[in-house]
Each structure stands twice: as structure tokens, then as C-alpha cells.
């Protein structure tokens, strides 16, 4: 039972353009969402998060959008850079728990 | 000056052996975790400890036994290793409580042959 889903296993974007990574969840109890970035042979690193009381959070080139009614969130990267090439994991958690539920990841490749 | 470090990075061992993976964090966090990433790339929590106390045990076989000698360390001991235990194991830590992001170690790739 995969509660957090990333249906696109891979995405290829040209440098300078926008990258949009999508994530869907099924558990309406989730109230906090995070994006992690992972390079090969390294652990995931935190990128950006959003609380369910918001619908947008921005940090530099990275913006996360949350649509609670659709149980959908997305990560926008603009402009995309070659160093953004990595696997991106969406994660969700809920109040009074201390564990993250991860999606299966989307591999982003940014080409020149 | 690694925040969350785990050793070894690679571990190849035979079925039936017992092995341990060590994890240390220097962030002063109260909560530590073990996550497992299997061959299908699913990243799932196994255990979490808060101040040396077990908080989460996600129906992991009892061949897996975490040990937390202090809040900066959370080691994972695995008995009677099986082929299906082959995976990448990630240690992580966070300040704990609600809505705090976890910091991950580099992972230990365990291969059981």
C-alpha cells in the first residue's frame, strides 16, 4: 500500500527551463510534506517542505505547491541547472508521528 | 565534518552470518532512525529511537535489532542474514517532534550472497 506515489520515474529537462516533479498521496491525515534530493552513493538531503496549512512555499529556485483537495504536490525548479540532476523523493508525515513516508523517486536529468 | 556518518559503506557477507552497521550523529539531535531502500528503490522506515528509547518498529523481523548506547549513536545488528536483506540501509537523525526534516547518512550497501 503505497501512500505516497511518484508516477514519473524519470524526467529530462533542458538547462534553463523549468522542471516540474509531481507527487500524489492517499492518506488525508498527512499534514506535512517534504522533498529530498539524492545523488548516487549518497544519502537523501532535505530540499524544501510545506505544511498543509499552506499551498505554496518558495526557496530560491525551488517552489513546492500543495493541492490538498487533489492530494497532490509538485516541486518546481526554475531555472534548472545540470547540478540539479539527481533523484528527487517526495515524503509525507502526519501530526504526532515521527516517520516519513517516501515516494519511489523521480530521476531528473538536466542536459545542456 | 560529517553530520550523520555510518560504517561500513559497503558490506558483502554470506547467508547466515551476523553483521552490524554503526551510525553516529554529531548534530545533537534527539531522534535517530534506520531506513531501508530495497531493490525497487522503496525507502521505508524500520526503526526510530528518541533519547535511546525505541519509538517506532515497523514490523521488521526480529533478526534486526537496533541498539542505542547513547542518543548520538544508533547501531543496527542483523542476525542470520538472508538474501532478501540485501539493500541499502540509511541512518538518519532529526530534532524530533513534529515536522522536522531528517538528515541522512551516506548509506550502507549490504549484499548477502
PDB file of C-alpha atoms in Angstrom:
ATOM      1  CA  UNK A   1       0.000   0.000   0.000  1.00  0.00           C
ATOM      2  CA  UNK A   2       1.992   2.912  -1.339  1.00  0.00           C
ATOM      3  CA  UNK A   3       0.605   6.001   0.365  1.00  0.00           C
ATOM      4  CA  UNK A   4       2.936   8.387  -1.451  1.00  0.00           C
ATOM      5  CA  UNK A   5       3.346   7.974  -5.188  1.00  0.00           C
ATOM      6  CA  UNK A   6       5.598   9.497  -7.759  1.00  0.00           C
ATOM      7  CA  UNK A   7       4.281   8.200 -11.035  1.00  0.00           C
ATOM      8  CA  UNK A   8       7.055   9.521 -13.237  1.00  0.00           C
ATOM      9  CA  UNK A   9      10.216   7.503 -12.706  1.00  0.00           C
ATOM     10  CA  UNK A  10      12.260   9.905 -14.809  1.00  0.00           C
ATOM     11  CA  UNK A  11      12.239  13.394 -16.263  1.00  0.00           C
ATOM     12  CA  UNK A  12      14.591  15.049 -18.720  1.00  0.00           C
ATOM     13  CA  UNK A  13      14.768  18.854 -18.970  1.00  0.00           C
ATOM     14  CA  UNK A  14      16.980  21.292 -20.799  1.00  0.00           C
ATOM     15  CA  UNK A  15      19.169  23.590 -18.754  1.00  0.00           C
ATOM     16  CA  UNK A  16      17.453  26.904 -18.029  1.00  0.00           C
ATOM     17  CA  UNK A  17      13.943  25.511 -18.417  1.00  0.00           C
ATOM     18  CA  UNK A  18      11.507  24.615 -15.647  1.00  0.00           C
ATOM     19  CA  UNK A  19      11.476  21.164 -14.059  1.00  0.00           C
ATOM     20  CA  UNK A  20       8.183  20.017 -12.545  1.00  0.00           C
ATOM     21  CA  UNK A  21       8.165  16.937 -10.372  1.00  0.00           C
ATOM     22  CA  UNK A  22       4.862  15.548  -9.184  1.00  0.00           C
ATOM     23  CA  UNK A  23       3.739  13.592  -6.158  1.00  0.00           C
ATOM     24  CA  UNK A  24       0.366  12.181  -5.093  1.00  0.00           C
ATOM     25  CA  UNK A  25      -0.694  10.882  -1.715  1.00  0.00           C
ATOM     26  CA  UNK A  26      -3.647   8.907  -0.473  1.00  0.00           C
ATOM     27  CA  UNK A  27      -3.676   9.479   3.284  1.00  0.00           C
ATOM     28  CA  UNK A  28      -5.658  12.611   4.145  1.00  0.00           C
ATOM     29  CA  UNK A  29      -4.078  12.602   7.613  1.00  0.00           C
ATOM     30  CA  UNK A  30      -0.739  13.723   6.205  1.00  0.00           C
ATOM     31  CA  UNK A  31      -0.131  17.321   7.166  1.00  0.00           C
ATOM     32  CA  UNK A  32       3.488  17.979   6.294  1.00  0.00           C
ATOM     33  CA  UNK A  33       5.322  17.272   3.082  1.00  0.00           C
ATOM     34  CA  UNK A  34       8.974  17.318   2.164  1.00  0.00           C
ATOM     35  CA  UNK A  35      11.180  16.949  -0.882  1.00  0.00           C
ATOM     36  CA  UNK A  36      14.555  15.279  -0.720  1.00  0.00           C
ATOM     37  CA  UNK A  37      17.264  15.173  -3.323  1.00  0.00           C
ATOM     38  CA  UNK A  38      19.593  12.212  -3.683  1.00  0.00           C
ATOM     39  CA  UNK A  39      22.834  11.853  -5.603  1.00  0.00           C
ATOM     40  CA  UNK A  40      24.280   8.384  -6.355  1.00  0.00           C
ATOM     41  CA  UNK A  41      26.073   6.751  -3.416  1.00  0.00           C
ATOM     42  CA  UNK A  42      24.888   9.463  -1.045  1.00  0.00           C
ATOM     43  CA  UNK A  43      22.045   9.763   1.406  1.00  0.00           C
ATOM     44  CA  UNK A  44      18.968  11.893   0.673  1.00  0.00           C
ATOM     45  CA  UNK A  45      19.333  15.572   1.538  1.00  0.00           C
ATOM     46  CA  UNK A  46      16.464  17.799   2.548  1.00  0.00           C
ATOM     47  CA  UNK A  47      15.412  20.333  -0.059  1.00  0.00           C
ATOM     48  CA  UNK A  48      12.156  22.041   0.852  1.00  0.00           C
ATOM     49  CA  UNK A  49       8.980  21.396   2.811  1.00  0.00           C
ATOM     50  CA  UNK A  50       5.403  22.607   3.124  1.00  0.00           C
ATOM     51  CA  UNK A  51       2.787  22.455   5.814  1.00  0.00           C
ATOM     52  CA  UNK A  52      -0.786  21.542   4.941  1.00  0.00           C
ATOM     53  CA  UNK A  53      -1.943  24.988   6.064  1.00  0.00           C
ATOM     54  CA  UNK A  54      -0.130  26.484   3.094  1.00  0.00           C
ATOM     55  CA  UNK A  55      -0.444  25.950  -0.618  1.00  0.00           C
ATOM     56  CA  UNK A  56       2.939  27.260  -1.670  1.00  0.00           C
ATOM     57  CA  UNK A  57       6.428  27.531  -0.284  1.00  0.00           C
ATOM     58  CA  UNK A  58       9.359  29.052  -2.108  1.00  0.00           C
ATOM     59  CA  UNK A  59      13.096  28.855  -1.522  1.00  0.00           C
ATOM     60  CA  UNK A  60      15.266  30.342  -4.211  1.00  0.00           C
ATOM     61  CA  UNK A  61      14.880  28.323  -7.408  1.00  0.00           C
ATOM     62  CA  UNK A  62      12.676  25.761  -5.675  1.00  0.00           C
ATOM     63  CA  UNK A  63       8.929  26.093  -5.124  1.00  0.00           C
ATOM     64  CA  UNK A  64       6.603  23.478  -3.747  1.00  0.00           C
ATOM     65  CA  UNK A  65       2.871  23.636  -4.415  1.00  0.00           C
ATOM     66  CA  UNK A  66       0.268  21.747  -2.429  1.00  0.00           C
ATOM     67  CA  UNK A  67      -3.262  20.973  -3.614  1.00  0.00           C
ATOM     68  CA  UNK A  68      -4.951  19.313  -0.655  1.00  0.00           C
ATOM     69  CA  UNK A  69      -8.247  18.648  -2.375  1.00  0.00           C
ATOM     70  CA  UNK A  70      -6.440  16.714  -5.095  1.00  0.00           C
ATOM     71  CA  UNK A  71      -3.929  15.237  -2.643  1.00  0.00           C
ATOM     72  CA  UNK A  72      -1.196  16.376  -4.951  1.00  0.00           C
ATOM     73  CA  UNK A  73       2.016  18.294  -4.595  1.00  0.00           C
ATOM     74  CA  UNK A  74       4.627  19.388  -7.053  1.00  0.00           C
ATOM     75  CA  UNK A  75       8.157  20.699  -6.969  1.00  0.00           C
ATOM     76  CA  UNK A  76       9.143  23.370  -9.459  1.00  0.00           C
ATOM     77  CA  UNK A  77      12.771  24.085 -10.191  1.00  0.00           C
ATOM     78  CA  UNK A  78      13.456  27.161 -12.257  1.00  0.00           C
ATOM     79  CA  UNK A  79      15.805  27.662 -13.907  1.00  0.00           C
ATOM     80  CA  UNK A  80      17.033  24.079 -13.984  1.00  0.00           C
ATOM     81  CA  UNK A  81      20.769  23.516 -13.800  1.00  0.00           C
ATOM     82  CA  UNK A  82      22.909  20.466 -14.612  1.00  0.00           C
ATOM     83  CA  UNK A  83      23.770  20.152 -10.910  1.00  0.00           C
ATOM     84  CA  UNK A  84      20.089  19.539 -10.227  1.00  0.00           C
ATOM     85  CA  UNK A  85      20.395  16.143 -11.915  1.00  0.00           C
ATOM     86  CA  UNK A  86      19.545  13.677  -9.147  1.00  0.00           C
ATOM     87  CA  UNK A  87      16.735  11.531  -7.825  1.00  0.00           C
ATOM     88  CA  UNK A  88      14.009  13.519  -6.062  1.00  0.00           C
ATOM     89  CA  UNK A  89      11.913  11.918  -3.349  1.00  0.00           C
ATOM     90  CA  UNK A  90       8.651  13.245  -2.090  1.00  0.00           C
ATOM     91  CA  UNK A  91       7.859  12.426   1.562  1.00  0.00           C
ATOM     92  CA  UNK A  92       4.897  12.931   3.849  1.00  0.00           C
ATOM     93  CA  UNK A  93       4.277  12.764   7.551  1.00  0.00           C
ATOM     94  CA  UNK A  94       1.413  13.415   9.960  1.00  0.00           C
ATOM     95  CA  UNK A  95       0.905  15.036  13.279  1.00  0.00           C
ATOM     96  CA  UNK A  96       2.195  13.144  16.305  1.00  0.00           C
ATOM     97  CA  UNK A  97       4.194  10.664  14.305  1.00  0.00           C
ATOM     98  CA  UNK A  98       7.893  10.802  13.723  1.00  0.00           C
ATOM     99  CA  UNK A  99       8.308   8.938  10.492  1.00  0.00           C
ATOM    100  CA  UNK A 100       8.483   9.940   6.870  1.00  0.00           C
ATOM    101  CA  UNK A 101       6.614   8.031   4.181  1.00  0.00           C
ATOM    102  CA  UNK A 102       8.561   8.276   0.953  1.00  0.00           C
ATOM    103  CA  UNK A 103       7.567   8.060  -2.677  1.00  0.00           C
ATOM    104  CA  UNK A 104       9.613   5.938  -5.062  1.00  0.00           C
ATOM    105  CA  UNK A 105      11.518   8.869  -6.510  1.00  0.00           C
ATOM    106  CA  UNK A 106      11.846  10.635  -9.849  1.00  0.00           C
ATOM    107  CA  UNK A 107      15.190  10.768 -11.610  1.00  0.00           C
ATOM    108  CA  UNK A 108      15.737  14.243 -13.034  1.00  0.00           C
ATOM    109  CA  UNK A 109      18.293  14.788 -15.735  1.00  0.00           C
ATOM    110  CA  UNK A 110      19.112  18.333 -16.764  1.00  0.00           C
ATOM    111  CA  UNK A 111      21.006  18.484 -20.040  1.00  0.00           C
ATOM    112  CA  UNK A 112      22.873  21.457 -21.539  1.00  0.00           C
TER     113      UNK A 112
ATOM    114  CA  UNK B   1      32.837  17.212   9.413  1.00  0.00           C
ATOM    115  CA  UNK B   2      30.092  14.701   8.636  1.00  0.00           C
ATOM    116  CA  UNK B   3      26.767  15.242  10.380  1.00  0.00           C
ATOM    117  CA  UNK B   4      25.473  11.669  10.158  1.00  0.00           C
ATOM    118  CA  UNK B   5      28.077   9.008   9.496  1.00  0.00           C
ATOM    119  CA  UNK B   6      27.572   5.303   9.109  1.00  0.00           C
ATOM    120  CA  UNK B   7      30.025   2.473   8.656  1.00  0.00           C
ATOM    121  CA  UNK B   8      30.755   0.480   6.680  1.00  0.00           C
ATOM    122  CA  UNK B   9      29.741   1.961   3.346  1.00  0.00           C
ATOM    123  CA  UNK B  10      29.753  -1.442   1.666  1.00  0.00           C
ATOM    124  CA  UNK B  11      29.214  -4.835   3.250  1.00  0.00           C
ATOM    125  CA  UNK B  12      29.292  -8.171   1.447  1.00  0.00           C
ATOM    126  CA  UNK B  13      28.591 -11.238   3.513  1.00  0.00           C
ATOM    127  CA  UNK B  14      27.305 -14.773   3.280  1.00  0.00           C
ATOM    128  CA  UNK B  15      23.870 -16.012   4.204  1.00  0.00           C
ATOM    129  CA  UNK B  16      23.538 -16.969   7.817  1.00  0.00           C
ATOM    130  CA  UNK B  17      26.159 -14.535   9.084  1.00  0.00           C
ATOM    131  CA  UNK B  18      25.581 -11.850  11.713  1.00  0.00           C
ATOM    132  CA  UNK B  19      26.636  -8.294  10.921  1.00  0.00           C
ATOM    133  CA  UNK B  20      26.393  -4.805  12.381  1.00  0.00           C
ATOM    134  CA  UNK B  21      26.149  -1.344  10.881  1.00  0.00           C
ATOM    135  CA  UNK B  22      27.168   1.607  13.014  1.00  0.00           C
ATOM    136  CA  UNK B  23      25.738   5.117  12.954  1.00  0.00           C
ATOM    137  CA  UNK B  24      26.740   8.297  14.708  1.00  0.00           C
ATOM    138  CA  UNK B  25      25.372  11.831  14.510  1.00  0.00           C
ATOM    139  CA  UNK B  26      27.061  14.996  15.750  1.00  0.00           C
ATOM    140  CA  UNK B  27      24.060  17.284  15.316  1.00  0.00           C
ATOM    141  CA  UNK B  28      22.823  16.995  18.871  1.00  0.00           C
ATOM    142  CA  UNK B  29      19.540  15.538  17.637  1.00  0.00           C
ATOM    143  CA  UNK B  30      17.258  13.599  19.924  1.00  0.00           C
ATOM    144  CA  UNK B  31      15.848  11.185  17.363  1.00  0.00           C
ATOM    145  CA  UNK B  32      17.601   8.666  15.143  1.00  0.00           C
ATOM    146  CA  UNK B  33      16.250   6.318  12.507  1.00  0.00           C
ATOM    147  CA  UNK B  34      17.055   3.398  10.290  1.00  0.00           C
ATOM    148  CA  UNK B  35      15.584   3.339   6.805  1.00  0.00           C
ATOM    149  CA  UNK B  36      15.873   0.590   4.206  1.00  0.00           C
ATOM    150  CA  UNK B  37      15.932   1.134   0.447  1.00  0.00           C
ATOM    151  CA  UNK B  38      15.237  -2.094  -1.378  1.00  0.00           C
ATOM    152  CA  UNK B  39      15.937  -3.141  -4.950  1.00  0.00           C
ATOM    153  CA  UNK B  40      12.771  -1.393  -6.145  1.00  0.00           C
ATOM    154  CA  UNK B  41      14.059   1.841  -4.601  1.00  0.00           C
ATOM    155  CA  UNK B  42      11.349   1.987  -1.954  1.00  0.00           C
ATOM    156  CA  UNK B  43      12.721   3.903   1.032  1.00  0.00           C
ATOM    157  CA  UNK B  44      10.965   2.702   4.181  1.00  0.00           C
ATOM    158  CA  UNK B  45      11.434   3.369   7.840  1.00  0.00           C
ATOM    159  CA  UNK B  46      12.476   0.455  10.007  1.00  0.00           C
ATOM    160  CA  UNK B  47      13.072   1.943  13.459  1.00  0.00           C
ATOM    161  CA  UNK B  48      13.213   5.226  15.266  1.00  0.00           C
ATOM    162  CA  UNK B  49      14.735   5.976  18.644  1.00  0.00           C
ATOM    163  CA  UNK B  50      14.232   9.054  20.761  1.00  0.00           C
ATOM    164  CA  UNK B  51      16.771   9.616  23.525  1.00  0.00           C
ATOM    165  CA  UNK B  52      17.784   5.952  23.416  1.00  0.00           C
ATOM    166  CA  UNK B  53      14.188   4.702  23.582  1.00  0.00           C
ATOM    167  CA  UNK B  54      12.533   2.747  20.794  1.00  0.00           C
ATOM    168  CA  UNK B  55       9.639   4.734  19.347  1.00  0.00           C
ATOM    169  CA  UNK B  56       8.873   3.087  16.018  1.00  0.00           C
ATOM    170  CA  UNK B  57       9.311  -0.532  14.970  1.00  0.00           C
ATOM    171  CA  UNK B  58       7.787  -1.065  11.564  1.00  0.00           C
ATOM    172  CA  UNK B  59       7.155  -4.824  11.721  1.00  0.00           C
ATOM    173  CA  UNK B  60      10.757  -5.579  10.959  1.00  0.00           C
ATOM    174  CA  UNK B  61      11.822  -9.218  11.534  1.00  0.00           C
ATOM    175  CA  UNK B  62      13.316  -9.707  14.963  1.00  0.00           C
ATOM    176  CA  UNK B  63      16.583 -10.716  13.317  1.00  0.00           C
ATOM    177  CA  UNK B  64      17.083  -6.944  13.118  1.00  0.00           C
ATOM    178  CA  UNK B  65      17.960  -5.427  16.465  1.00  0.00           C
ATOM    179  CA  UNK B  66      18.787  -1.747  16.860  1.00  0.00           C
ATOM    180  CA  UNK B  67      20.959  -0.665  19.761  1.00  0.00           C
ATOM    181  CA  UNK B  68      21.307   2.884  21.013  1.00  0.00           C
ATOM    182  CA  UNK B  69      24.085   3.229  23.605  1.00  0.00           C
ATOM    183  CA  UNK B  70      23.522   6.990  23.734  1.00  0.00           C
ATOM    184  CA  UNK B  71      21.473   9.480  21.798  1.00  0.00           C
ATOM    185  CA  UNK B  72      24.293  10.156  19.338  1.00  0.00           C
ATOM    186  CA  UNK B  73      24.566   6.520  18.246  1.00  0.00           C
ATOM    187  CA  UNK B  74      22.155   4.023  16.755  1.00  0.00           C
ATOM    188  CA  UNK B  75      23.629   0.758  15.568  1.00  0.00           C
ATOM    189  CA  UNK B  76      21.843  -1.947  13.607  1.00  0.00           C
ATOM    190  CA  UNK B  77      22.623  -5.578  14.222  1.00  0.00           C
ATOM    191  CA  UNK B  78      21.318  -8.229  11.859  1.00  0.00           C
ATOM    192  CA  UNK B  79      21.339 -11.936  12.738  1.00  0.00           C
ATOM    193  CA  UNK B  80      21.164 -14.867  10.354  1.00  0.00           C
ATOM    194  CA  UNK B  81      21.352 -12.766   7.223  1.00  0.00           C
ATOM    195  CA  UNK B  82      19.126 -13.741   4.303  1.00  0.00           C
ATOM    196  CA  UNK B  83      19.370 -12.970   0.581  1.00  0.00           C
ATOM    197  CA  UNK B  84      16.346 -10.677   0.901  1.00  0.00           C
ATOM    198  CA  UNK B  85      18.185  -8.482   3.360  1.00  0.00           C
ATOM    199  CA  UNK B  86      20.315  -7.149   0.514  1.00  0.00           C
ATOM    200  CA  UNK B  87      19.526  -3.441   0.316  1.00  0.00           C
ATOM    201  CA  UNK B  88      20.894  -0.013   1.121  1.00  0.00           C
ATOM    202  CA  UNK B  89      20.417   0.923   4.774  1.00  0.00           C
ATOM    203  CA  UNK B  90      20.292   4.578   5.717  1.00  0.00           C
ATOM    204  CA  UNK B  91      20.705   6.017   9.153  1.00  0.00           C
ATOM    205  CA  UNK B  92      19.132   9.406   9.826  1.00  0.00           C
ATOM    206  CA  UNK B  93      18.586  11.843  12.644  1.00  0.00           C
ATOM    207  CA  UNK B  94      16.271  14.739  13.369  1.00  0.00           C
ATOM    208  CA  UNK B  95      15.471  17.104  16.164  1.00  0.00           C
ATOM    209  CA  UNK B  96      12.368  15.023  16.669  1.00  0.00           C
ATOM    210  CA  UNK B  97       8.848  16.066  17.320  1.00  0.00           C
ATOM    211  CA  UNK B  98       6.622  17.383  14.664  1.00  0.00           C
ATOM    212  CA  UNK B  99       7.623  18.449  11.242  1.00  0.00           C
ATOM    213  CA  UNK B 100      11.362  18.440  11.351  1.00  0.00           C
ATOM    214  CA  UNK B 101      13.369  17.217   8.430  1.00  0.00           C
ATOM    215  CA  UNK B 102      15.714  14.292   8.844  1.00  0.00           C
ATOM    216  CA  UNK B 103      19.414  14.318   7.982  1.00  0.00           C
ATOM    217  CA  UNK B 104      20.625  11.138   6.346  1.00  0.00           C
ATOM    218  CA  UNK B 105      23.905   9.286   6.345  1.00  0.00           C
ATOM    219  CA  UNK B 106      25.512   8.154   3.106  1.00  0.00           C
ATOM    220  CA  UNK B 107      24.042   4.664   3.309  1.00  0.00           C
ATOM    221  CA  UNK B 108      25.426   1.152   3.719  1.00  0.00           C
ATOM    222  CA  UNK B 109      25.026  -1.144   0.749  1.00  0.00           C
ATOM    223  CA  UNK B 110      24.564  -4.641   2.140  1.00  0.00           C
ATOM    224  CA  UNK B 111      24.911  -7.569  -0.234  1.00  0.00           C
ATOM    225  CA  UNK B 112      24.124 -11.044   1.029  1.00  0.00           C
ATOM    226  CA  UNK B 113      25.473 -13.866  -1.125  1.00  0.00           C
TER     227      UNK B 113
END
